[in-house]
PDB file of C-alpha atoms in Angstrom:
ATOM      1  CA  MET A   1     -66.717 -59.625 -29.971  1.00  0.00           C
ATOM      2  CA  GLY A   2     -63.383 -57.939 -29.541  1.00  0.00           C
ATOM      3  CA  LEU A   3     -61.388 -54.779 -29.831  1.00  0.00           C
ATOM      4  CA  HIS A   4     -60.703 -52.986 -33.089  1.00  0.00           C
ATOM      5  CA  HIS A   5     -57.526 -51.460 -31.643  1.00  0.00           C
ATOM      6  CA  ILE A   6     -55.957 -50.071 -28.488  1.00  0.00           C
ATOM      7  CA  THR A   7     -53.888 -46.887 -28.242  1.00  0.00           C
ATOM      8  CA  TRP A   8     -51.626 -45.813 -25.378  1.00  0.00           C
ATOM      9  CA  ARG A   9     -50.286 -42.225 -25.276  1.00  0.00           C
ATOM     10  CA  ALA A  10     -47.979 -40.400 -22.923  1.00  0.00           C
ATOM     11  CA  THR A  11     -46.189 -37.060 -22.943  1.00  0.00           C
ATOM     12  CA  ALA A  12     -42.638 -36.451 -21.717  1.00  0.00           C
ATOM     13  CA  SER A  13     -41.153 -33.011 -21.280  1.00  0.00           C
ATOM     14  CA  GLY A  14     -38.189 -32.038 -23.389  1.00  0.00           C
ATOM     15  CA  VAL A  15     -35.845 -32.520 -20.427  1.00  0.00           C
ATOM     16  CA  ALA A  16     -37.277 -35.923 -19.417  1.00  0.00           C
ATOM     17  CA  ASP A  17     -35.833 -39.204 -20.643  1.00  0.00           C
ATOM     18  CA  GLU A  18     -38.322 -40.147 -23.355  1.00  0.00           C
ATOM     19  CA  THR A  19     -36.883 -43.684 -23.560  1.00  0.00           C
ATOM     20  CA  VAL A  20     -38.256 -44.436 -20.076  1.00  0.00           C
ATOM     21  CA  VAL A  21     -41.713 -43.396 -21.251  1.00  0.00           C
ATOM     22  CA  ALA A  22     -41.268 -45.373 -24.486  1.00  0.00           C
ATOM     23  CA  ASP A  23     -40.257 -48.481 -22.503  1.00  0.00           C
ATOM     24  CA  ALA A  24     -43.379 -48.143 -20.352  1.00  0.00           C
ATOM     25  CA  VAL A  25     -45.626 -47.853 -23.409  1.00  0.00           C
ATOM     26  CA  ALA A  26     -43.772 -50.754 -25.083  1.00  0.00           C
ATOM     27  CA  TRP A  27     -44.545 -52.966 -22.099  1.00  0.00           C
ATOM     28  CA  LEU A  28     -48.220 -52.025 -22.328  1.00  0.00           C
ATOM     29  CA  VAL A  29     -48.488 -52.760 -26.062  1.00  0.00           C
ATOM     30  CA  GLY A  30     -46.273 -55.825 -25.780  1.00  0.00           C
ATOM     31  CA  ASP A  31     -43.888 -54.890 -28.590  1.00  0.00           C
ATOM     32  CA  PRO A  32     -41.324 -52.053 -28.802  1.00  0.00           C
ATOM     33  CA  GLU A  33     -41.798 -51.970 -32.584  1.00  0.00           C
ATOM     34  CA  LEU A  34     -45.324 -50.614 -32.050  1.00  0.00           C
ATOM     35  CA  VAL A  35     -44.061 -47.525 -30.175  1.00  0.00           C
ATOM     36  CA  ASP A  36     -43.507 -44.160 -31.827  1.00  0.00           C
ATOM     37  CA  ILE A  37     -41.803 -41.083 -30.340  1.00  0.00           C
ATOM     38  CA  GLU A  38     -42.617 -37.712 -31.869  1.00  0.00           C
ATOM     39  CA  ARG A  39     -40.726 -34.603 -30.852  1.00  0.00           C
ATOM     40  CA  THR A  40     -42.855 -31.480 -30.875  1.00  0.00           C
ATOM     41  CA  THR A  41     -43.270 -28.213 -29.008  1.00  0.00           C
ATOM     42  CA  SER A  42     -45.882 -27.113 -26.504  1.00  0.00           C
ATOM     43  CA  TYR A  43     -48.121 -24.104 -26.928  1.00  0.00           C
ATOM     44  CA  HIS A  44     -45.511 -22.043 -25.088  1.00  0.00           C
ATOM     45  CA  GLY A  45     -42.628 -23.324 -27.215  1.00  0.00           C
ATOM     46  CA  SER A  46     -40.919 -25.781 -24.870  1.00  0.00           C
ATOM     47  CA  GLY A  47     -39.906 -29.195 -26.218  1.00  0.00           C
ATOM     48  CA  LEU A  48     -42.144 -32.239 -25.739  1.00  0.00           C
ATOM     49  CA  HIS A  49     -42.034 -35.898 -26.666  1.00  0.00           C
ATOM     50  CA  MET A  50     -45.319 -37.537 -27.607  1.00  0.00           C
ATOM     51  CA  VAL A  51     -44.978 -41.295 -27.092  1.00  0.00           C
ATOM     52  CA  SER A  52     -47.652 -43.578 -28.514  1.00  0.00           C
ATOM     53  CA  GLY A  53     -48.167 -47.282 -28.934  1.00  0.00           C
ATOM     54  CA  VAL A  54     -50.938 -48.821 -31.019  1.00  0.00           C
ATOM     55  CA  CYS A  55     -52.083 -52.442 -31.324  1.00  0.00           C
ATOM     56  CA  LYS A  56     -54.276 -52.973 -34.362  1.00  0.00           C
ATOM     57  CA  LYS A  57     -54.816 -56.729 -34.090  1.00  0.00           C
ATOM     58  CA  LYS A  58     -57.650 -58.072 -31.945  1.00  0.00           C
ATOM     59  CA  ALA A  59     -55.587 -60.604 -29.993  1.00  0.00           C
ATOM     60  CA  ASP A  60     -52.738 -58.144 -29.379  1.00  0.00           C
ATOM     61  CA  SER A  61     -55.213 -55.493 -28.252  1.00  0.00           C
ATOM     62  CA  LEU A  62     -56.820 -57.857 -25.762  1.00  0.00           C
ATOM     63  CA  ASN A  63     -53.401 -58.922 -24.457  1.00  0.00           C
ATOM     64  CA  SER A  64     -52.435 -55.272 -24.062  1.00  0.00           C
ATOM     65  CA  LEU A  65     -55.623 -54.468 -22.150  1.00  0.00           C
ATOM     66  CA  SER A  66     -55.150 -57.481 -19.868  1.00  0.00           C
ATOM     67  CA  ARG A  67     -51.726 -56.177 -18.778  1.00  0.00           C
ATOM     68  CA  ILE A  68     -53.329 -53.600 -16.475  1.00  0.00           C
ATOM     69  CA  GLY A  69     -54.377 -56.393 -14.110  1.00  0.00           C
ATOM     70  CA  VAL A  70     -57.488 -57.965 -12.651  1.00  0.00           C
ATOM     71  CA  ASP A  71     -58.239 -55.256 -10.066  1.00  0.00           C
ATOM     72  CA  ASN A  72     -58.025 -52.405 -12.590  1.00  0.00           C
ATOM     73  CA  LEU A  73     -60.144 -54.318 -15.093  1.00  0.00           C
ATOM     74  CA  GLN A  74     -62.805 -54.894 -12.419  1.00  0.00           C
ATOM     75  CA  LEU A  75     -62.769 -51.176 -11.633  1.00  0.00           C
ATOM     76  CA  LEU A  76     -63.233 -50.425 -15.352  1.00  0.00           C
ATOM     77  CA  ILE A  77     -66.177 -52.858 -15.461  1.00  0.00           C
ATOM     78  CA  ASP A  78     -67.722 -51.085 -12.474  1.00  0.00           C
ATOM     79  CA  GLU A  79     -67.148 -47.636 -14.041  1.00  0.00           C
ATOM     80  CA  ALA A  80     -67.810 -48.577 -17.670  1.00  0.00           C
ATOM     81  CA  GLU A  81     -70.857 -46.323 -18.011  1.00  0.00           C
ATOM     82  CA  THR A  82     -68.756 -43.223 -17.275  1.00  0.00           C
ATOM     83  CA  ARG A  83     -65.723 -44.276 -19.331  1.00  0.00           C
ATOM     84  CA  PHE A  84     -67.429 -45.605 -22.479  1.00  0.00           C
ATOM     85  CA  ASP A  85     -68.555 -43.088 -25.094  1.00  0.00           C
ATOM     86  CA  GLU A  86     -71.133 -43.015 -27.901  1.00  0.00           C
ATOM     87  CA  SER A  87     -68.473 -44.007 -30.480  1.00  0.00           C
ATOM     88  CA  ASN A  88     -67.930 -47.297 -28.603  1.00  0.00           C
ATOM     89  CA  THR A  89     -64.569 -46.212 -27.241  1.00  0.00           C
ATOM     90  CA  LEU A  90     -63.375 -46.911 -23.703  1.00  0.00           C
ATOM     91  CA  HIS A  91     -61.185 -44.191 -22.137  1.00  0.00           C
ATOM     92  CA  PHE A  92     -58.981 -44.393 -19.051  1.00  0.00           C
ATOM     93  CA  ARG A  93     -55.599 -43.250 -17.732  1.00  0.00           C
ATOM     94  CA  ILE A  94     -52.820 -44.941 -15.793  1.00  0.00           C
ATOM     95  CA  ASP A  95     -50.772 -43.143 -13.155  1.00  0.00           C
ATOM     96  CA  PHE A  96     -47.351 -42.829 -14.804  1.00  0.00           C
ATOM     97  CA  ASN A  97     -45.305 -42.386 -11.614  1.00  0.00           C
ATOM     98  CA  ALA A  98     -46.846 -45.465  -9.981  1.00  0.00           C
ATOM     99  CA  PHE A  99     -46.337 -47.357 -13.242  1.00  0.00           C
ATOM    100  CA  ILE A 100     -42.621 -46.538 -13.291  1.00  0.00           C
ATOM    101  CA  ASP A 101     -42.479 -47.808  -9.703  1.00  0.00           C
ATOM    102  CA  GLY A 102     -43.906 -51.140 -10.897  1.00  0.00           C
ATOM    103  CA  GLU A 103     -47.568 -50.685  -9.960  1.00  0.00           C
ATOM    104  CA  VAL A 104     -50.419 -50.257 -12.432  1.00  0.00           C
ATOM    105  CA  LEU A 105     -53.031 -47.871 -11.010  1.00  0.00           C
ATOM    106  CA  LEU A 106     -55.875 -46.128 -12.743  1.00  0.00           C
ATOM    107  CA  ALA A 107     -55.235 -42.398 -12.512  1.00  0.00           C
ATOM    108  CA  ALA A 108     -57.462 -39.974 -10.688  1.00  0.00           C
ATOM    109  CA  PRO A 109     -59.105 -37.271 -12.827  1.00  0.00           C
ATOM    110  CA  GLY A 110     -56.850 -34.281 -13.425  1.00  0.00           C
ATOM    111  CA  GLN A 111     -53.668 -36.113 -12.537  1.00  0.00           C
ATOM    112  CA  VAL A 112     -50.731 -34.591 -14.431  1.00  0.00           C
ATOM    113  CA  SER A 113     -48.454 -37.509 -15.291  1.00  0.00           C
ATOM    114  CA  THR A 114     -50.475 -40.261 -16.972  1.00  0.00           C
ATOM    115  CA  ILE A 115     -50.549 -42.742 -19.804  1.00  0.00           C
ATOM    116  CA  LYS A 116     -53.841 -42.382 -21.644  1.00  0.00           C
ATOM    117  CA  CYS A 117     -55.615 -45.365 -23.136  1.00  0.00           C
ATOM    118  CA  ARG A 118     -58.339 -45.447 -25.759  1.00  0.00           C
ATOM    119  CA  THR A 119     -59.686 -48.711 -27.058  1.00  0.00           C
ATOM    120  CA  LYS A 120     -62.389 -49.175 -29.650  1.00  0.00           C
ATOM    121  CA  VAL A 121     -64.849 -51.980 -28.886  1.00  0.00           C
ATOM    122  CA  GLU A 122     -66.452 -53.949 -31.708  1.00  0.00           C
ATOM    123  CA  VAL A 123     -70.196 -53.352 -31.644  1.00  0.00           C
ATOM    124  CA  TYR A 124     -72.441 -54.640 -34.414  1.00  0.00           C
ATOM    125  CA  PRO A 125     -76.093 -53.912 -35.209  1.00  0.00           C
ATOM    126  CA  GLY A 126     -78.356 -55.426 -32.597  1.00  0.00           C
ATOM    127  CA  GLN A 127     -75.688 -55.340 -29.909  1.00  0.00           C
ATOM    128  CA  ILE A 128     -75.619 -52.964 -26.963  1.00  0.00           C
ATOM    129  CA  GLY A 129     -72.304 -51.118 -26.780  1.00  0.00           C
ATOM    130  CA  ILE A 130     -71.931 -50.978 -22.996  1.00  0.00           C
ATOM    131  CA  ASP A 131     -72.695 -54.702 -22.725  1.00  0.00           C
ATOM    132  CA  GLU A 132     -70.032 -55.496 -25.340  1.00  0.00           C
ATOM    133  CA  CYS A 133     -67.581 -53.270 -23.480  1.00  0.00           C
ATOM    134  CA  LYS A 134     -68.212 -55.094 -20.202  1.00  0.00           C
ATOM    135  CA  ASN A 135     -67.927 -58.461 -21.968  1.00  0.00           C
ATOM    136  CA  ILE A 136     -64.526 -57.598 -23.430  1.00  0.00           C
ATOM    137  CA  LEU A 137     -63.335 -56.272 -20.065  1.00  0.00           C
ATOM    138  CA  GLU A 138     -64.415 -59.582 -18.468  1.00  0.00           C
ATOM    139  CA  LYS A 139     -62.527 -61.445 -21.177  1.00  0.00           C
ATOM    140  CA  ALA A 140     -59.402 -59.336 -20.508  1.00  0.00           C
ATOM    141  CA  LYS A 141     -59.848 -59.956 -16.771  1.00  0.00           C
ATOM    142  CA  GLN A 142     -59.945 -63.723 -17.336  1.00  0.00           C
ATOM    143  CA  LYS A 143     -56.797 -63.467 -19.450  1.00  0.00           C
ATOM    144  CA  ALA A 144     -55.075 -61.364 -16.776  1.00  0.00           C
ATOM    145  CA  SER A 145     -55.942 -63.869 -14.044  1.00  0.00           C
ATOM    146  CA  SER A 146     -54.680 -66.813 -16.132  1.00  0.00           C
ATOM    147  CA  ASP A 147     -51.400 -64.998 -16.908  1.00  0.00           C
ATOM    148  CA  VAL A 148     -50.555 -64.523 -13.216  1.00  0.00           C
TER     149      VAL A 148
END
């Protein structure tokens, strides 16, 4: 039981300080070396920075997930059925502005400034995906409470 990987993604406008966004994502993944900044353009031609951080190791992925805190992990457990898809991937977003202010909050749907998370849960034949998702969230919650 575990996570295959966890991916955090955020977008910064061309006039924003992309290093602030990169620092936020680096904290979430636990290592600045795992963060990548890609400069691109929007549909309308304005500059954008796509900031992503990926943990590919099981232990690092669990540590990264646990960083969002006990309360957020409990909320994800409670809402797992709506956030977990048929490819065994859990999806959620963090409010970027609150995060910069030092608070990790799950973002409301449609919120503009967010850090998106996708994490792939290991599910093997005979296992039920949503149960494995809840188990890994409980494991991350235990880790988060022991790290406090």
